[in-house]
Tab-separated table of C-alpha atoms in Angstrom:
chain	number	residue	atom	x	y	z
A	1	UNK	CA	0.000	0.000	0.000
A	2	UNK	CA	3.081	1.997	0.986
A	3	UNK	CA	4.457	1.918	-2.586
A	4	UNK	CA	1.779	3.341	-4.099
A	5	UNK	CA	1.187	6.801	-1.822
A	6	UNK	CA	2.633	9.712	-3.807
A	7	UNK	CA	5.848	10.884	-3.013
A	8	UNK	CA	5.787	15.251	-2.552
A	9	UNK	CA	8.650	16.031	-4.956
A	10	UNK	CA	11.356	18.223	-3.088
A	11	UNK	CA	10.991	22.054	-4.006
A	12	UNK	CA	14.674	23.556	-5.171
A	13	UNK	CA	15.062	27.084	-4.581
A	14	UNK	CA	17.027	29.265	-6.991
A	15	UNK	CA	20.163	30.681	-5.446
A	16	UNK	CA	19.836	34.258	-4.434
A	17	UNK	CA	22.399	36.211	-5.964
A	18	UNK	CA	23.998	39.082	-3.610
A	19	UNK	CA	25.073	42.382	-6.067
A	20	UNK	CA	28.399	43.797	-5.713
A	21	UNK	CA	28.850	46.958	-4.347
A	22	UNK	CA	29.767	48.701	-7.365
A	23	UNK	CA	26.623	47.266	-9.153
A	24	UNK	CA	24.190	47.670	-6.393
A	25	UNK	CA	23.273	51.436	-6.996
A	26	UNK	CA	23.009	50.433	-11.075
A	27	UNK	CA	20.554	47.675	-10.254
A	28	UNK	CA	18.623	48.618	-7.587
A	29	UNK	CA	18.626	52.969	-8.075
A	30	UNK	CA	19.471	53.506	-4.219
A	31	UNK	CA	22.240	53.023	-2.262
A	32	UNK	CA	22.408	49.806	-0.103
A	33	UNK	CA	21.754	52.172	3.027
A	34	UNK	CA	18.598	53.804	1.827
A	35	UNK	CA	17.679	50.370	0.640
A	36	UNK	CA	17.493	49.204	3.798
A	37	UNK	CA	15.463	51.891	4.960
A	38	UNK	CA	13.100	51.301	2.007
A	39	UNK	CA	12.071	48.124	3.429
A	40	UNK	CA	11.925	48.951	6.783
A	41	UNK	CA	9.712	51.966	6.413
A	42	UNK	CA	7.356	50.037	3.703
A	43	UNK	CA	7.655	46.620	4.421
A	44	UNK	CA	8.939	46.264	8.234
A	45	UNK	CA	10.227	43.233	9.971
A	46	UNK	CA	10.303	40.056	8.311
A	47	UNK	CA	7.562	37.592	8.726
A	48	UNK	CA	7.505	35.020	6.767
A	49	UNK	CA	9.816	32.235	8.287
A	50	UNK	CA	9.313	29.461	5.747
A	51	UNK	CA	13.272	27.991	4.303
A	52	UNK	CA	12.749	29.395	0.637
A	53	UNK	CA	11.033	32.918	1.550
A	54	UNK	CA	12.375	36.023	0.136
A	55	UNK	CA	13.179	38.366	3.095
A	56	UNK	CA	11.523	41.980	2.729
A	57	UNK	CA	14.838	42.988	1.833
A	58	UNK	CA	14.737	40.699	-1.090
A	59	UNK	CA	11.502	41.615	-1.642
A	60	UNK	CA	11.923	45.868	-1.962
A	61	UNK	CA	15.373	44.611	-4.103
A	62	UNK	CA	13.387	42.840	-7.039
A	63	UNK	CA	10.403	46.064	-6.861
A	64	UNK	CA	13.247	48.703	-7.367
A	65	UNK	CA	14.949	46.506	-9.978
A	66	UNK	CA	11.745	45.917	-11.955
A	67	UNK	CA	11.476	49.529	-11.926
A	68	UNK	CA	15.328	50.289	-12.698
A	69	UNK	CA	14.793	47.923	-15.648
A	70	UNK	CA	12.681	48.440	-19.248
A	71	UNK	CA	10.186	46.327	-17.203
A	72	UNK	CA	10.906	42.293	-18.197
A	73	UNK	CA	10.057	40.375	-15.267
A	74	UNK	CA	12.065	37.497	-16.213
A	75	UNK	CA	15.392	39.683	-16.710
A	76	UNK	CA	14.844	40.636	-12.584
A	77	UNK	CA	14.056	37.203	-11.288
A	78	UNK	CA	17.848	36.238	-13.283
A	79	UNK	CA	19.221	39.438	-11.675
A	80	UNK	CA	18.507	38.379	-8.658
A	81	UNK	CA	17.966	34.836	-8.661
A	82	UNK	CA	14.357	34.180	-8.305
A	83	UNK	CA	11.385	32.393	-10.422
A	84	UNK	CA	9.237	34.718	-12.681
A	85	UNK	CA	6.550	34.289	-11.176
A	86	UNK	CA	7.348	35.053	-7.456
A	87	UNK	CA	9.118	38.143	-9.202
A	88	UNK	CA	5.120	38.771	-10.648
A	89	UNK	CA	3.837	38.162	-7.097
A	90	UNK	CA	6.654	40.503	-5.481
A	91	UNK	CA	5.712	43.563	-7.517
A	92	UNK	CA	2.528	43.436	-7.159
A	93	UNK	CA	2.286	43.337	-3.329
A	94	UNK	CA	5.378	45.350	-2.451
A	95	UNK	CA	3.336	48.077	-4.964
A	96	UNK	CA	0.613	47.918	-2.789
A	97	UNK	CA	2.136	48.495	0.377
A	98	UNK	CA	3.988	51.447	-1.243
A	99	UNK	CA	0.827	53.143	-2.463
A	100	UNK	CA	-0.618	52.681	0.936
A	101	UNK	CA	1.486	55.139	2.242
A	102	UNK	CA	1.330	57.630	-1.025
A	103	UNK	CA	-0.797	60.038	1.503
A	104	UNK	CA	2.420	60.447	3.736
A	105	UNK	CA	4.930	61.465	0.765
A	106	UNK	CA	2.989	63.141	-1.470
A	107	UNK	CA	0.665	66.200	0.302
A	108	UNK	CA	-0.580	69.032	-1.163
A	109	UNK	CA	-1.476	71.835	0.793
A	110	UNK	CA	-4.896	72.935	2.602
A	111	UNK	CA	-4.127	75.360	4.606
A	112	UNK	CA	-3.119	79.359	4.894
A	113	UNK	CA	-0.281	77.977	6.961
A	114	UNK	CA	1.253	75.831	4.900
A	115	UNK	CA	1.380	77.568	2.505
A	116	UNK	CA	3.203	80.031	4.209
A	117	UNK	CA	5.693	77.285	5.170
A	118	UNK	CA	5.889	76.325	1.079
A	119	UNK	CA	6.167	79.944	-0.163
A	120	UNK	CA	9.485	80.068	2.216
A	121	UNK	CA	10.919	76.507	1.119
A	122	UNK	CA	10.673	78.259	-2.571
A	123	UNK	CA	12.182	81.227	-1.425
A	124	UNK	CA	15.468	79.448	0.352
A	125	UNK	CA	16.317	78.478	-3.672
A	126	UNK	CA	14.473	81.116	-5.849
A	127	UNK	CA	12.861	84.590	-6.056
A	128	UNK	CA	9.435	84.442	-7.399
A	129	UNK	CA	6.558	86.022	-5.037
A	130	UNK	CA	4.327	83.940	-3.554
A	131	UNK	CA	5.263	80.799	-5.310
A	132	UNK	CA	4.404	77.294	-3.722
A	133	UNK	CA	5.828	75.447	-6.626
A	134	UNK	CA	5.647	74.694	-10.236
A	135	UNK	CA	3.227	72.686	-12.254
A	136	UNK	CA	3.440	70.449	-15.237
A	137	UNK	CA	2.671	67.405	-16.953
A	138	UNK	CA	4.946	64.869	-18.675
A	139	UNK	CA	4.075	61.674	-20.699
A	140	UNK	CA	4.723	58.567	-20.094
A	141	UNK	CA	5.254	55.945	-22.952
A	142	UNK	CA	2.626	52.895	-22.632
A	143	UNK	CA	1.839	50.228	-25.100
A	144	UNK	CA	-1.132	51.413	-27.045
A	145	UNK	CA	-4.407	49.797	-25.616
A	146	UNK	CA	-6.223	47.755	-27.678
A	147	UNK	CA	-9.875	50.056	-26.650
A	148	UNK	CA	-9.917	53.264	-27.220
A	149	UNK	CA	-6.360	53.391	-28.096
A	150	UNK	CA	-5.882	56.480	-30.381
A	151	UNK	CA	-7.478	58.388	-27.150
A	152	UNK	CA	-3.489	57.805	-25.364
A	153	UNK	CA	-1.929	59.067	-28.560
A	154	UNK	CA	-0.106	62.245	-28.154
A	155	UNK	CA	0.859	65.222	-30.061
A	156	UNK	CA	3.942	63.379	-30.432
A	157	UNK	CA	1.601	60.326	-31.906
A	158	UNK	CA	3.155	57.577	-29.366
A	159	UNK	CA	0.645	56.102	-26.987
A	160	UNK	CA	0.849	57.453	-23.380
A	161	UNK	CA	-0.619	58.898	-20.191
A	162	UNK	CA	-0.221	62.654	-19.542
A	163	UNK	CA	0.861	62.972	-15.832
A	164	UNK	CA	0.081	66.124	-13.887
A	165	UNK	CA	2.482	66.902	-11.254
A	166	UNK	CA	3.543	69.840	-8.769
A	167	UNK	CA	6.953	70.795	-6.999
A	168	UNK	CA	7.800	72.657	-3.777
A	169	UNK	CA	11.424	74.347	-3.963
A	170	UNK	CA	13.320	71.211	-2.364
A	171	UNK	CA	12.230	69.264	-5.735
A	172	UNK	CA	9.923	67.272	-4.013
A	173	UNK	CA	6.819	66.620	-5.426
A	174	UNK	CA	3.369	67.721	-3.714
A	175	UNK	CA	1.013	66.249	-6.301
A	176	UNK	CA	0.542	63.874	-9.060
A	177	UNK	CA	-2.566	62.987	-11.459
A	178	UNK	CA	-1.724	59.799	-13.668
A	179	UNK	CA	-5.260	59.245	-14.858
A	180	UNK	CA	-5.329	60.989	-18.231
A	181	UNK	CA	-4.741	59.289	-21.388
A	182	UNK	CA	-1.712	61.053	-23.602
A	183	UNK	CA	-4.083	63.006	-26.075
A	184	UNK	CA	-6.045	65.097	-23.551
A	185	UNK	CA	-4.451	68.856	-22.810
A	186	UNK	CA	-2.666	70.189	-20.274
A	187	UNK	CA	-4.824	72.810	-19.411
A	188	UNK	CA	-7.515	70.560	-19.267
A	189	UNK	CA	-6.219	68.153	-16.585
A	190	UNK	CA	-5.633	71.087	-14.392
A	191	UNK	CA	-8.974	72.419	-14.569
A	192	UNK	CA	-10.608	68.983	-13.543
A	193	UNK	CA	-7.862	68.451	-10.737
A	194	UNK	CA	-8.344	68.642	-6.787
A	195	UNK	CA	-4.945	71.401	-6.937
A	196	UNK	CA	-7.199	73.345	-8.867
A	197	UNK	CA	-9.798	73.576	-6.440
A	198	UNK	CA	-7.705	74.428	-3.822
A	199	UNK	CA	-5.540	76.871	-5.164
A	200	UNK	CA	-8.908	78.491	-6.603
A	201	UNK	CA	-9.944	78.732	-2.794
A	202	UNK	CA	-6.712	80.038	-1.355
A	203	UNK	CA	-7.143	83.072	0.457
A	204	UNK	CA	-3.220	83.467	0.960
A	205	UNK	CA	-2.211	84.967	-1.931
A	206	UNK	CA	-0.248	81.657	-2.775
A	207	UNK	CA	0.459	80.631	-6.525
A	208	UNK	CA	1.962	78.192	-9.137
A	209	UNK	CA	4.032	78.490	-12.231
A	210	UNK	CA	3.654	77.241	-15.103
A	211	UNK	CA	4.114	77.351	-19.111
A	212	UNK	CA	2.172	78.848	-21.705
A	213	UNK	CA	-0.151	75.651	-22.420
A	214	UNK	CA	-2.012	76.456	-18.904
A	215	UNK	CA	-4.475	79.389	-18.501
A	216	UNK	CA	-3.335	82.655	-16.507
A	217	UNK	CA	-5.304	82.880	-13.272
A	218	UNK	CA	-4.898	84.930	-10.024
A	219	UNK	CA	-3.091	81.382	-8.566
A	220	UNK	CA	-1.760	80.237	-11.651
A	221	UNK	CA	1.401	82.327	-13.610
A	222	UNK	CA	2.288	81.839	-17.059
A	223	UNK	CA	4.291	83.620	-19.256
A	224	UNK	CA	3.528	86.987	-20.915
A	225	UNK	CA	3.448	85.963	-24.792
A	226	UNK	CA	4.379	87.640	-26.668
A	227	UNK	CA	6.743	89.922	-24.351
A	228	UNK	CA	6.443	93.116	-25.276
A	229	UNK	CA	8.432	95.625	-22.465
A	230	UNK	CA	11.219	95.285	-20.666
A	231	UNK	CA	9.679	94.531	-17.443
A	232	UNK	CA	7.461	91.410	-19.494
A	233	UNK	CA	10.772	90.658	-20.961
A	234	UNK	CA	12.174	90.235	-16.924
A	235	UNK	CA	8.983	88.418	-16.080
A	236	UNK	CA	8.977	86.126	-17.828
A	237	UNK	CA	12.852	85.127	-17.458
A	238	UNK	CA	12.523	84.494	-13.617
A	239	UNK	CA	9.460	82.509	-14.172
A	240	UNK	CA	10.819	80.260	-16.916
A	241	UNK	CA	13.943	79.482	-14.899
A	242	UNK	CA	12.208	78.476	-11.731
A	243	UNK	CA	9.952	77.248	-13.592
A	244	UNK	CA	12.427	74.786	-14.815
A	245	UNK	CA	12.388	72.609	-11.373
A	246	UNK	CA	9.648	70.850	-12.360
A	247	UNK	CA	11.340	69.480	-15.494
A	248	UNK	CA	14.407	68.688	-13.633
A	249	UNK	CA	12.520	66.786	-10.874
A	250	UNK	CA	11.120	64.794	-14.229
A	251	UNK	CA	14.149	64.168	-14.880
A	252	UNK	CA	15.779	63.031	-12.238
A	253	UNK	CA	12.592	60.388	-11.300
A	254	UNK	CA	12.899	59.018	-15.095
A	255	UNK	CA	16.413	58.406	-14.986
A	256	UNK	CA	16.335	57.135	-11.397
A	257	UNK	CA	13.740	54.732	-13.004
A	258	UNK	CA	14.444	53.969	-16.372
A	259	UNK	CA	10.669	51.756	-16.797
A	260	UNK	CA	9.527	55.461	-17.179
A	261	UNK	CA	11.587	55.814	-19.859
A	262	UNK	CA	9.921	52.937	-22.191
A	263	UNK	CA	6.509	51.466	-22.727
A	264	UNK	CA	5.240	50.448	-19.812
A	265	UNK	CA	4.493	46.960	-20.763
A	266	UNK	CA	1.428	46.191	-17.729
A	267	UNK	CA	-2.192	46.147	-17.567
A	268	UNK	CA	-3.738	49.680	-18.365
A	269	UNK	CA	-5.272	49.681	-14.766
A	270	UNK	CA	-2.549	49.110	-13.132
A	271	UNK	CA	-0.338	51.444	-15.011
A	272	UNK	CA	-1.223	54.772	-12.813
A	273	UNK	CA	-0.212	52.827	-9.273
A	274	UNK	CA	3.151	52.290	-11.039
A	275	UNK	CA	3.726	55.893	-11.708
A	276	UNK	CA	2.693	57.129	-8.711
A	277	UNK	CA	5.297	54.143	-7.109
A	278	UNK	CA	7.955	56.343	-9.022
A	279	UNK	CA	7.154	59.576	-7.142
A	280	UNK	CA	6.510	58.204	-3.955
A	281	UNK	CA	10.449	57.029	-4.223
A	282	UNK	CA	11.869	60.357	-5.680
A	283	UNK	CA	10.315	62.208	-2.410
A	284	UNK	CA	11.756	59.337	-0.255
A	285	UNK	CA	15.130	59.404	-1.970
A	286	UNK	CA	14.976	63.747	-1.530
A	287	UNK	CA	14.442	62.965	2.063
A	288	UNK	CA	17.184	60.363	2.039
A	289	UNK	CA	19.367	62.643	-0.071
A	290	UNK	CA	20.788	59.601	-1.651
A	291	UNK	CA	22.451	61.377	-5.063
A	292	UNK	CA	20.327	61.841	-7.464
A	293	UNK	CA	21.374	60.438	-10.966
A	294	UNK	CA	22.909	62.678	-13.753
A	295	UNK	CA	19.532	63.816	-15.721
A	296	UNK	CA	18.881	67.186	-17.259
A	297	UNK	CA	15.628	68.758	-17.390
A	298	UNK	CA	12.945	67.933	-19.921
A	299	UNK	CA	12.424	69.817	-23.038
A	300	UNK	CA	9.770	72.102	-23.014
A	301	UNK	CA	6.714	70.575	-24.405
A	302	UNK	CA	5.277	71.712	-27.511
A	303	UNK	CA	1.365	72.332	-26.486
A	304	UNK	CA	-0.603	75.533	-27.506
A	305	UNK	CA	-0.433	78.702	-26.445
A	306	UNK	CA	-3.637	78.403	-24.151
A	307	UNK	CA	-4.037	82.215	-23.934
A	308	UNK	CA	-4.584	82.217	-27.786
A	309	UNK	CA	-7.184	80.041	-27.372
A	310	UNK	CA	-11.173	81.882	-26.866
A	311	UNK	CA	-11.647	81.253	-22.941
A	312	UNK	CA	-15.332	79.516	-22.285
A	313	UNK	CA	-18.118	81.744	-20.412
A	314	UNK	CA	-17.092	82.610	-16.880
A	315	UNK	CA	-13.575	81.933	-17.770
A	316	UNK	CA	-12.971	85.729	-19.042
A	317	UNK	CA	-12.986	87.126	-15.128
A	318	UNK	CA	-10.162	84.997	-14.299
A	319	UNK	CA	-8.747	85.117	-17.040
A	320	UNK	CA	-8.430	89.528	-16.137
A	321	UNK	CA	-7.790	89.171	-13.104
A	322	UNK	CA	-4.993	86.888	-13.230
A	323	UNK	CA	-3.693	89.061	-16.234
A	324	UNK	CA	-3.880	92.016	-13.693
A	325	UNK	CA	-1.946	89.911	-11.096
A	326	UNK	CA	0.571	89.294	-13.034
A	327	UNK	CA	1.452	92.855	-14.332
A	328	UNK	CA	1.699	93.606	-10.338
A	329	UNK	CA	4.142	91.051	-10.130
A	330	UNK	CA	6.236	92.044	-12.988
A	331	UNK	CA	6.514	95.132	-11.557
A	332	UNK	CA	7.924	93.621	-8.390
A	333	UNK	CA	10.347	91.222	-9.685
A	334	UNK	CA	11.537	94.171	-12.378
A	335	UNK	CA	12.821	96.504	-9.790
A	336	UNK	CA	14.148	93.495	-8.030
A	337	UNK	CA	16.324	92.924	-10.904
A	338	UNK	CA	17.274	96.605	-11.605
């Protein structure tokens, strides 16, 4: 009877493969200190005790490699030395406990008094009045979906998602919207966004800065186009060079994590909580200050000048009085610069 019961075949573990020191900040975008604060912070103590078990240190390394690589699974679980499809299962929770904390790293602001607080982070760097940060979107390349797929082509006709984002003046970011697909406008995001509604509401004076694809508003500068004085001609240079930190926080994330960089190659729902993965780890790595790696901004993107576009009813007030706002602060920053 004995020779007949089945016999449970013995499992054989892959051999976990331990990077070199010189290879470690290549593969896994941190160094091996702020690793190991990674996965304490996200993942804490070990608890799974079982002979074969990656260890939550094992478990953050194959996340930040999947995200340091063009996003093949099966090229991680060789990096490291694990099966594709605990490499499959390993994303996908250690994503989930990352997002679950998205609320701690990435705040925008509610109040009068933090604002405040922002306005003088902006002002330890730069010089523009009443600036909380600057705003922009970037786009990030996806495999075109097979439904509704020319709706994620761009204007630079490769499938994506437009991301909304904000800075503060340490290059962290306050804000992200990954929810658009590639063809809809700048402008438009920001008008359907929860920043918008707040910075609409502020009662502190407080404002962003952005490019010329956004709409002028009382909270919202953008460039005077064309120029046409000297002190719209000084304006505008102070905003577009603080402006700048947004693209340079774009590109530092995208060459921190290179999967940016290419088509993401996932599931079109799950394709936002990746992103915002990305930006939850550029604020952590800001707080960390583990060196950023060697990016230069973004180019400028190439959208319409929204302020020769015809503004929709009730958009014409805000349109003047953010138009009158900004003379005032030309004015300002031109005998600054005198």
């Amino acid at each position: 009877m004995a020779e007949c019961m089945p016999v449970r075949a013995r499992k054989i573990y892959k051999v976990r493969r331990e990077s070199r020191e010189d290879d470690y900040r290549s593969l896994y975008r941190f160094s091996r200190e702020s690793v190991l604060w990674l996965t304490e912070h996200f993942l804490g103590e070990d608890e799974e005790r079982r002979g074969g078990a990656l260890t939550n240190v094992n478990r953050m390394k194959v996340f930040l490699r999947y995200l340091g690589d063009p996003g093949f699974q099966f090229g991680v679980g060789e990096d490291i030395g694990v099966h594709r499809s605990t490499v499959s299962k390993t994303i996908s929770s250690v994503r989930t406990t990352v997002l679950n904390k998205a609320d701690v790293w990435i705040k925008f602001l509610t109040t009068e008094e933090e604002m405040e607080v922002e306005k003088a982070k902006w002002q330890t760097n730069y010089s523009f009045p009443n600036s909380i940060g600057a705003i922009d979107c970037t786009q990030i390349p996806i495999v075109k979906p097979f439904l509704h797929g020319d709706e994620y082509i761009n204007r630079k006709r490769f499938a994506s998602v437009n991301v909304q984002a904000t800075c503060n003046g340490l290059e962290e970011f306050t804000s992200v919207d990954a929810s658009w697909p590639g063809s809809v406008h700048d402008s438009r995001i920001w008008k359907n966004s929860d920043v918008y509604r707040v910075m609409e509401r502020n009662v502190g004076e407080s404002l962003l800065i952005a490019d010329s694809g956004y709409g002028i508003a009382p909270w919202l500068m953008t460039p005077f186009s064309p120029p046409a004085t000297p002190v719209q001609v000084s304006f505008n240079r102070c905003l577009t060079k603080e402006r700048v930190t947004i693209e340079r926080c774009f590109g530092q994330m995208k060459q921190r994590f290179p999967i940016l960089q290419h088509k993401l190659r996932i599931k079109l729902e799950n394709i936002p909580s990746f992103i915002i993965c990305c930006f939850i780890l550029h604020n952590t790595a800001k707080c960390l200050n583990d060196e950023d790696f060697e990016a230069v901004a973004e180019q400028p993107g190439e959208g319409n000048n929204f302020e020769d576009e015809i503004p929709h009813y009730g958009e014409c007030q805000i349109r003047r009085l953010g138009q009158a706002r900004r003379m005032q602060l030309a004015n300002v920053i031109y005998q600054q610069h005198l």
